mmCIF file of the C-alpha atoms, coordinates in Angstrom:
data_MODEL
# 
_entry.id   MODEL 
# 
loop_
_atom_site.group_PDB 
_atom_site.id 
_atom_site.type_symbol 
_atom_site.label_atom_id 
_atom_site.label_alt_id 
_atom_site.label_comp_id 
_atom_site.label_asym_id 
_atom_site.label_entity_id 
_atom_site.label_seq_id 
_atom_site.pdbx_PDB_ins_code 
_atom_site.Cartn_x 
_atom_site.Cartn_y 
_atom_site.Cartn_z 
_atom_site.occupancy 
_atom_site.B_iso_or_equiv 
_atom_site.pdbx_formal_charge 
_atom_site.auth_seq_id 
_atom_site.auth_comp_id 
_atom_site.auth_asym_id 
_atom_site.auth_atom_id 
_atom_site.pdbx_PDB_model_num 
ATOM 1   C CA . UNK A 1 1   ? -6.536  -29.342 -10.397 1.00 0.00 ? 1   UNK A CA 1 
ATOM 2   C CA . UNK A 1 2   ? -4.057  -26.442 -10.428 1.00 0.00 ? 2   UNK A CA 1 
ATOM 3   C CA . UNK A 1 3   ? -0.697  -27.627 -9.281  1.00 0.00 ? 3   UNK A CA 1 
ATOM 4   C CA . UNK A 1 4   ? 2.872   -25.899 -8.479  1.00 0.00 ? 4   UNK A CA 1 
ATOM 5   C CA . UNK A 1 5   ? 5.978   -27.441 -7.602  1.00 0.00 ? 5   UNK A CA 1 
ATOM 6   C CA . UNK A 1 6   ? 9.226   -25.878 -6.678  1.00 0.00 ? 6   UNK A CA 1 
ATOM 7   C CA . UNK A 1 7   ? 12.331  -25.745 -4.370  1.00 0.00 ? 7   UNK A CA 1 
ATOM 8   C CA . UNK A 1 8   ? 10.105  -24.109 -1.157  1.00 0.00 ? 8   UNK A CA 1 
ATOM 9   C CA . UNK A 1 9   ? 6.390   -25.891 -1.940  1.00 0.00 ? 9   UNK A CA 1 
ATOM 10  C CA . UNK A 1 10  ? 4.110   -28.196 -3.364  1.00 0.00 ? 10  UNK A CA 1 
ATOM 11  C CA . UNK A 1 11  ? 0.669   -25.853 -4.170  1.00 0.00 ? 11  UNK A CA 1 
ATOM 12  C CA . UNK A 1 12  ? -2.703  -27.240 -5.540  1.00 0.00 ? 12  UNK A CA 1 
ATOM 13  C CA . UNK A 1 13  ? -6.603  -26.062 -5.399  1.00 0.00 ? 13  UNK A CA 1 
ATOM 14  C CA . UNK A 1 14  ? -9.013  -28.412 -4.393  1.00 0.00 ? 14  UNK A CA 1 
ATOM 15  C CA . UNK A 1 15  ? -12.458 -28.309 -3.846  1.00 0.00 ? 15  UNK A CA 1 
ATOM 16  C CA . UNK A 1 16  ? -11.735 -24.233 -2.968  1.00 0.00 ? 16  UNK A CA 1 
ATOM 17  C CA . UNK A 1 17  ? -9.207  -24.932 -0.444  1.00 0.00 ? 17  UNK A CA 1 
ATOM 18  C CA . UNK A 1 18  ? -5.678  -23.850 -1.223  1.00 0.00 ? 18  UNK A CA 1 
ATOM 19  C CA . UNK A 1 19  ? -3.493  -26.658 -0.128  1.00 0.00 ? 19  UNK A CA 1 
ATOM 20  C CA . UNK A 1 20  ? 0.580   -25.233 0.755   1.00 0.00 ? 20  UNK A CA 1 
ATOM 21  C CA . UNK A 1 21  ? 3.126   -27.644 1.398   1.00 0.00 ? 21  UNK A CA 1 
ATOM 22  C CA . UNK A 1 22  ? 6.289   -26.255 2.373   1.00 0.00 ? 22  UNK A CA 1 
ATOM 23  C CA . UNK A 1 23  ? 9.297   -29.082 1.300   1.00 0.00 ? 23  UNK A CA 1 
ATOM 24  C CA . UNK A 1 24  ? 12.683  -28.885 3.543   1.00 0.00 ? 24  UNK A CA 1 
ATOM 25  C CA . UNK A 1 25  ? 15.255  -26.236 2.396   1.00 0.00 ? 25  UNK A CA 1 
ATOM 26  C CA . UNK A 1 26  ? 17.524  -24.178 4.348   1.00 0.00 ? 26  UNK A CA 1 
ATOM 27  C CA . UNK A 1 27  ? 17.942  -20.600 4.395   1.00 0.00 ? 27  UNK A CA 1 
ATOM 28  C CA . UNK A 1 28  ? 14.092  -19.050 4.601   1.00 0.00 ? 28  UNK A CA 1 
ATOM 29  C CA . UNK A 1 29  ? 14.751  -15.719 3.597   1.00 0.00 ? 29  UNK A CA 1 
ATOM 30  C CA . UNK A 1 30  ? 12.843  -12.805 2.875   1.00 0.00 ? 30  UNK A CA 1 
ATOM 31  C CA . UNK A 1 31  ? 13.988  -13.794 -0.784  1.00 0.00 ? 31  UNK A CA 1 
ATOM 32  C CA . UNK A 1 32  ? 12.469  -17.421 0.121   1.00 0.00 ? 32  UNK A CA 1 
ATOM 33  C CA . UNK A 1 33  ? 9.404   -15.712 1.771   1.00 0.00 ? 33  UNK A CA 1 
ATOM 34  C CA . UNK A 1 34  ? 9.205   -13.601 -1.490  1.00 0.00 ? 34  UNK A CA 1 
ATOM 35  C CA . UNK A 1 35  ? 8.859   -16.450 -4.355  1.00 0.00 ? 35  UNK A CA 1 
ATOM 36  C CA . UNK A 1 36  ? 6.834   -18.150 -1.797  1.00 0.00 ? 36  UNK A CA 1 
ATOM 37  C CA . UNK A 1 37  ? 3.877   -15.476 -2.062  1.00 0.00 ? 37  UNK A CA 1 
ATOM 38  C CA . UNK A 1 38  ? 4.397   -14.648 -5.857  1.00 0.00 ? 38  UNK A CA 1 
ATOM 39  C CA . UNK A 1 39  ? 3.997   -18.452 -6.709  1.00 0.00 ? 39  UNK A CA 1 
ATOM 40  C CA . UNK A 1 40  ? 1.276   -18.641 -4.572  1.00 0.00 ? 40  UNK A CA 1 
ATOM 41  C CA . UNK A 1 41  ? -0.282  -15.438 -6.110  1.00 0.00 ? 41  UNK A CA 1 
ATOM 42  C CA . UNK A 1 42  ? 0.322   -16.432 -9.539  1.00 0.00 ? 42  UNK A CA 1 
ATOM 43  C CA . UNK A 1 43  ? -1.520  -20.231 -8.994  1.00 0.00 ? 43  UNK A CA 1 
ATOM 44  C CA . UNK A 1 44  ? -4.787  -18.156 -7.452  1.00 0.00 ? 44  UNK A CA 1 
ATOM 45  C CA . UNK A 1 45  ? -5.414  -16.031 -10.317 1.00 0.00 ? 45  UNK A CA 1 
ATOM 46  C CA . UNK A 1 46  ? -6.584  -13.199 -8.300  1.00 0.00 ? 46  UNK A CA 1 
ATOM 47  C CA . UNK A 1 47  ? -9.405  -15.159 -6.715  1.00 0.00 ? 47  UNK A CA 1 
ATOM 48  C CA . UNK A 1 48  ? -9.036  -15.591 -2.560  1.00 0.00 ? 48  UNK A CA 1 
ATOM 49  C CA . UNK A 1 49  ? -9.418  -18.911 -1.258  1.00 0.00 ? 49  UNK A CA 1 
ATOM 50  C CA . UNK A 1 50  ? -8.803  -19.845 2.498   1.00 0.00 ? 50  UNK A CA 1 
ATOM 51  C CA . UNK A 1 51  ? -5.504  -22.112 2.917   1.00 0.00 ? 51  UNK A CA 1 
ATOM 52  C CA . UNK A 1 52  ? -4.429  -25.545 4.595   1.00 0.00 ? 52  UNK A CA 1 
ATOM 53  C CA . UNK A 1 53  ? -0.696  -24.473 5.512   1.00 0.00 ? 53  UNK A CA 1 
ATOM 54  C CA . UNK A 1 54  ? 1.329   -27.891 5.975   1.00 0.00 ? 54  UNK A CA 1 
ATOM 55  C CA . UNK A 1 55  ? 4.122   -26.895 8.080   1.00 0.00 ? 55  UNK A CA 1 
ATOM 56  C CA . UNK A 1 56  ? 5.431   -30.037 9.435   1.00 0.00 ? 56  UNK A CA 1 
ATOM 57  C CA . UNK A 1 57  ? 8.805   -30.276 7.638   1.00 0.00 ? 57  UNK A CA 1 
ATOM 58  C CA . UNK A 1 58  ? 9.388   -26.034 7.582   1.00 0.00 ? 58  UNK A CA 1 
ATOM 59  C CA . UNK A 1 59  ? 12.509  -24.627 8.870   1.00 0.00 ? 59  UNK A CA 1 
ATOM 60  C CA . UNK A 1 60  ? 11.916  -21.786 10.787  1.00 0.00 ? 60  UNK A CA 1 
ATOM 61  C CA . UNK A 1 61  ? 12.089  -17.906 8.516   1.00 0.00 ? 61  UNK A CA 1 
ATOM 62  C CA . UNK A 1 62  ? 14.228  -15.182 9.476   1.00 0.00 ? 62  UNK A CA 1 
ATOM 63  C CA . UNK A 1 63  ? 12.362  -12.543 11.107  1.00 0.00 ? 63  UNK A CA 1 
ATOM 64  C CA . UNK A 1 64  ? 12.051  -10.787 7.655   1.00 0.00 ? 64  UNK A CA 1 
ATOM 65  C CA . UNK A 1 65  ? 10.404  -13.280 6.317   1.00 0.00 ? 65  UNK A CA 1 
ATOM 66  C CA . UNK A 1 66  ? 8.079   -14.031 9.226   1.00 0.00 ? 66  UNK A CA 1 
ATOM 67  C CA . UNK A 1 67  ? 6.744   -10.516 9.282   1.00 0.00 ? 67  UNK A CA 1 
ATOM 68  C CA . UNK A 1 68  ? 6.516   -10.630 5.322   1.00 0.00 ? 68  UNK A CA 1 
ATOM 69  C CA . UNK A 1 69  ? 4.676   -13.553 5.308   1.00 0.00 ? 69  UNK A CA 1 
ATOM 70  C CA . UNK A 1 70  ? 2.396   -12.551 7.747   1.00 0.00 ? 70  UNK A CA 1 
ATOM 71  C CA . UNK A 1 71  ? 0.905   -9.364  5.729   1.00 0.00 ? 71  UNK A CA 1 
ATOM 72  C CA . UNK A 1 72  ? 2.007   -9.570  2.478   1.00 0.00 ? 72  UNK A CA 1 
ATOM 73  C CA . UNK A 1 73  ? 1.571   -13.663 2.826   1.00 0.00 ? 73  UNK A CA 1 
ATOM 74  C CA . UNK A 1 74  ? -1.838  -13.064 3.585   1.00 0.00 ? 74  UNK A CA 1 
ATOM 75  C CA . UNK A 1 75  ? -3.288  -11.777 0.477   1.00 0.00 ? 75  UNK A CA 1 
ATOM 76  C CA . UNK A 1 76  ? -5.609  -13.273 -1.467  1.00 0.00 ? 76  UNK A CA 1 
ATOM 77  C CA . UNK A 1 77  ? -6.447  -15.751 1.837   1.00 0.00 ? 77  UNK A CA 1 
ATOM 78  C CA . UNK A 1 78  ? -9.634  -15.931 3.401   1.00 0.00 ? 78  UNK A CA 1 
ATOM 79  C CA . UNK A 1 79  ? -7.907  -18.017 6.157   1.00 0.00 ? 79  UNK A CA 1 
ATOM 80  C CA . UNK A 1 80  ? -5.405  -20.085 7.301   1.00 0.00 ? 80  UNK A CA 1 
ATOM 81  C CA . UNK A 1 81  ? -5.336  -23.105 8.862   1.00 0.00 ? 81  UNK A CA 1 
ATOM 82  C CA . UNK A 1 82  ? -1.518  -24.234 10.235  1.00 0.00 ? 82  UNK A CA 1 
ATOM 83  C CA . UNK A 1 83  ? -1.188  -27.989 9.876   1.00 0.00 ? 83  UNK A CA 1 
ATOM 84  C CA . UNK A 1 84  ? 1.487   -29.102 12.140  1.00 0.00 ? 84  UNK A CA 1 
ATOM 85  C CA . UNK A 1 85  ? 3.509   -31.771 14.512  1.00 0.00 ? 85  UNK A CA 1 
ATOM 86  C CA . UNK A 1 86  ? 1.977   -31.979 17.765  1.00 0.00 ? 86  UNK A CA 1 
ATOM 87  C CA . UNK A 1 87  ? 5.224   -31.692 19.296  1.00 0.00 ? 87  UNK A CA 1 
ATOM 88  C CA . UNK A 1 88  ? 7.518   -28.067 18.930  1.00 0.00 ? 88  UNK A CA 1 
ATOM 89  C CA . UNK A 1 89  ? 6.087   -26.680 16.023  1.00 0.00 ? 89  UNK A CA 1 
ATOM 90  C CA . UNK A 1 90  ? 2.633   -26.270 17.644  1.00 0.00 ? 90  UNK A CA 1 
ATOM 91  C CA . UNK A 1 91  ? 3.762   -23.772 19.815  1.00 0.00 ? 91  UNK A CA 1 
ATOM 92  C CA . UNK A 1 92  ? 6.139   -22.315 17.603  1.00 0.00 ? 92  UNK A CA 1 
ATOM 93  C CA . UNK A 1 93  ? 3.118   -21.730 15.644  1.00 0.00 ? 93  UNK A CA 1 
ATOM 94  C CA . UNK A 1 94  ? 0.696   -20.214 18.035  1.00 0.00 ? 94  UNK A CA 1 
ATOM 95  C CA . UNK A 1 95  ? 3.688   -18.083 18.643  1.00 0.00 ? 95  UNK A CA 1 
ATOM 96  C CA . UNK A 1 96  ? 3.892   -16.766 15.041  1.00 0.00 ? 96  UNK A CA 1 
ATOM 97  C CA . UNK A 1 97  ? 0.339   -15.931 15.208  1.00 0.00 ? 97  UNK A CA 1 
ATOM 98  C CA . UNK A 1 98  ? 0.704   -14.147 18.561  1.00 0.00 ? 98  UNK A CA 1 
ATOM 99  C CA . UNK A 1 99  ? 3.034   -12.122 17.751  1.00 0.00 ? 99  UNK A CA 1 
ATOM 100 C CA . UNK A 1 100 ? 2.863   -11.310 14.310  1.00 0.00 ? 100 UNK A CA 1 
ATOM 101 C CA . UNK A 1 101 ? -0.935  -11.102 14.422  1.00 0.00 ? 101 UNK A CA 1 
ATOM 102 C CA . UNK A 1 102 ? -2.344  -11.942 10.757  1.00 0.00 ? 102 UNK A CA 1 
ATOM 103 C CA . UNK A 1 103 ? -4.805  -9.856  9.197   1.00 0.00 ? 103 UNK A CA 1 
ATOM 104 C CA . UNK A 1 104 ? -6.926  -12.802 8.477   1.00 0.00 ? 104 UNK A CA 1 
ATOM 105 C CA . UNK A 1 105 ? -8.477  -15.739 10.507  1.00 0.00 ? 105 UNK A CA 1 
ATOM 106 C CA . UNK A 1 106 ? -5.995  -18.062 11.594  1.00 0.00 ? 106 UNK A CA 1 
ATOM 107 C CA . UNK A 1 107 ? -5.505  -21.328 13.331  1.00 0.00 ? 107 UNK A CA 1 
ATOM 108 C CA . UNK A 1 108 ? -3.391  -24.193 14.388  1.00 0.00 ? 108 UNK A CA 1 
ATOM 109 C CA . UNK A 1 109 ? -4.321  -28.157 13.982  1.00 0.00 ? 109 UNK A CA 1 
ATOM 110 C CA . UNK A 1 110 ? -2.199  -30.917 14.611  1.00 0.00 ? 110 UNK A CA 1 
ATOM 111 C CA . UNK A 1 111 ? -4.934  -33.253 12.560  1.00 0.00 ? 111 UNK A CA 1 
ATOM 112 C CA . UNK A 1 112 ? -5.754  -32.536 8.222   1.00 0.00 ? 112 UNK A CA 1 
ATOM 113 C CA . UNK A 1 113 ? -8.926  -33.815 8.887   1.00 0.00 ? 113 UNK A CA 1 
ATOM 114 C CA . UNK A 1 114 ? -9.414  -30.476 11.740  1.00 0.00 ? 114 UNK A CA 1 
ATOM 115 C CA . UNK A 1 115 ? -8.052  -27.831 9.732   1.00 0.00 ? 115 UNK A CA 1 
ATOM 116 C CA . UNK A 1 116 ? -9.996  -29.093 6.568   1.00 0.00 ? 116 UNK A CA 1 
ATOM 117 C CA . UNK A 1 117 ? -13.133 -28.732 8.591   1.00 0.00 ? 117 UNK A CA 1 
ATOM 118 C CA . UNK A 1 118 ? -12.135 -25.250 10.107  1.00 0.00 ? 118 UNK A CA 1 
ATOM 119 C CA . UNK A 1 119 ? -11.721 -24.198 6.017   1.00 0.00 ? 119 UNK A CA 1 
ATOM 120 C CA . UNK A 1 120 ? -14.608 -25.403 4.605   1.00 0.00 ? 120 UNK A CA 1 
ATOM 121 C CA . UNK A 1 121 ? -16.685 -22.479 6.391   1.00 0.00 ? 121 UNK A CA 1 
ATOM 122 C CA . UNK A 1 122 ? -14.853 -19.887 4.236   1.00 0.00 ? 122 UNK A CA 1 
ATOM 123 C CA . UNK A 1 123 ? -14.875 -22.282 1.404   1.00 0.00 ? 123 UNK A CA 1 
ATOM 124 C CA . UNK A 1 124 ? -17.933 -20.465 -0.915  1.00 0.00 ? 124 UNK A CA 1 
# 
């Protein structure tokens, strides 16, 4: 298994689902946003895969790094699944994806076990 670690994420392939784990740090930054993707990037080895996104202990980005992650965040993804708290962050999630309308397909599940399920059709 393929396996990154640093200040912003845990990142790991399995079974052809890219799992992201953001970790609690303050300040997300476009810099944050930044070596967020390029990690990400560099771990996929130009190969797309769709993505379990746990967001449960993120800090909310800057609006920079929102709109960065939504384009530039999106390469290389087939889709995205948001894992998240089914209180707050739900919404603040179906939020993001309102307004900052990803490129790719994208969703919000408050259960692993849903958003695995909702990857595994892009899985090839």
């Amino acid at each position: 298994m393929d396996y990154i670690k640093n200040t912003y994420a845990e990142i790991y392939i399995d079974e052809g689902i890219l799992y992201f784990k953001y970790l609690p740090f303050e300040n997300f930054d476009i810099e944050a946003a930044k070596t967020i993707v390029t990690e990400r990037l560099k771990l996929q080895k130009e190969v797309p895969f769709p993505v379990l996104c746990d967001i449960r202990q993120l800090t909310l980005p800057d609006i920079k790094a929102r709109r960065y992650l939504a384009v530039e965040g999106s390469m290389l993804t087939k889709a995205v699944a948001y894992w998240t708290d089914p209180i707050g962050k739900e919404y603040l999630s179906q939020f993001f994806i309102s307004v900052n309308q990803p490129p790719i397909p994208t969703a919000v599940f408050t259960e692993k076990s849903d958003a695995v399920e909702y990857l595994q059709s892009f899985v090839l």
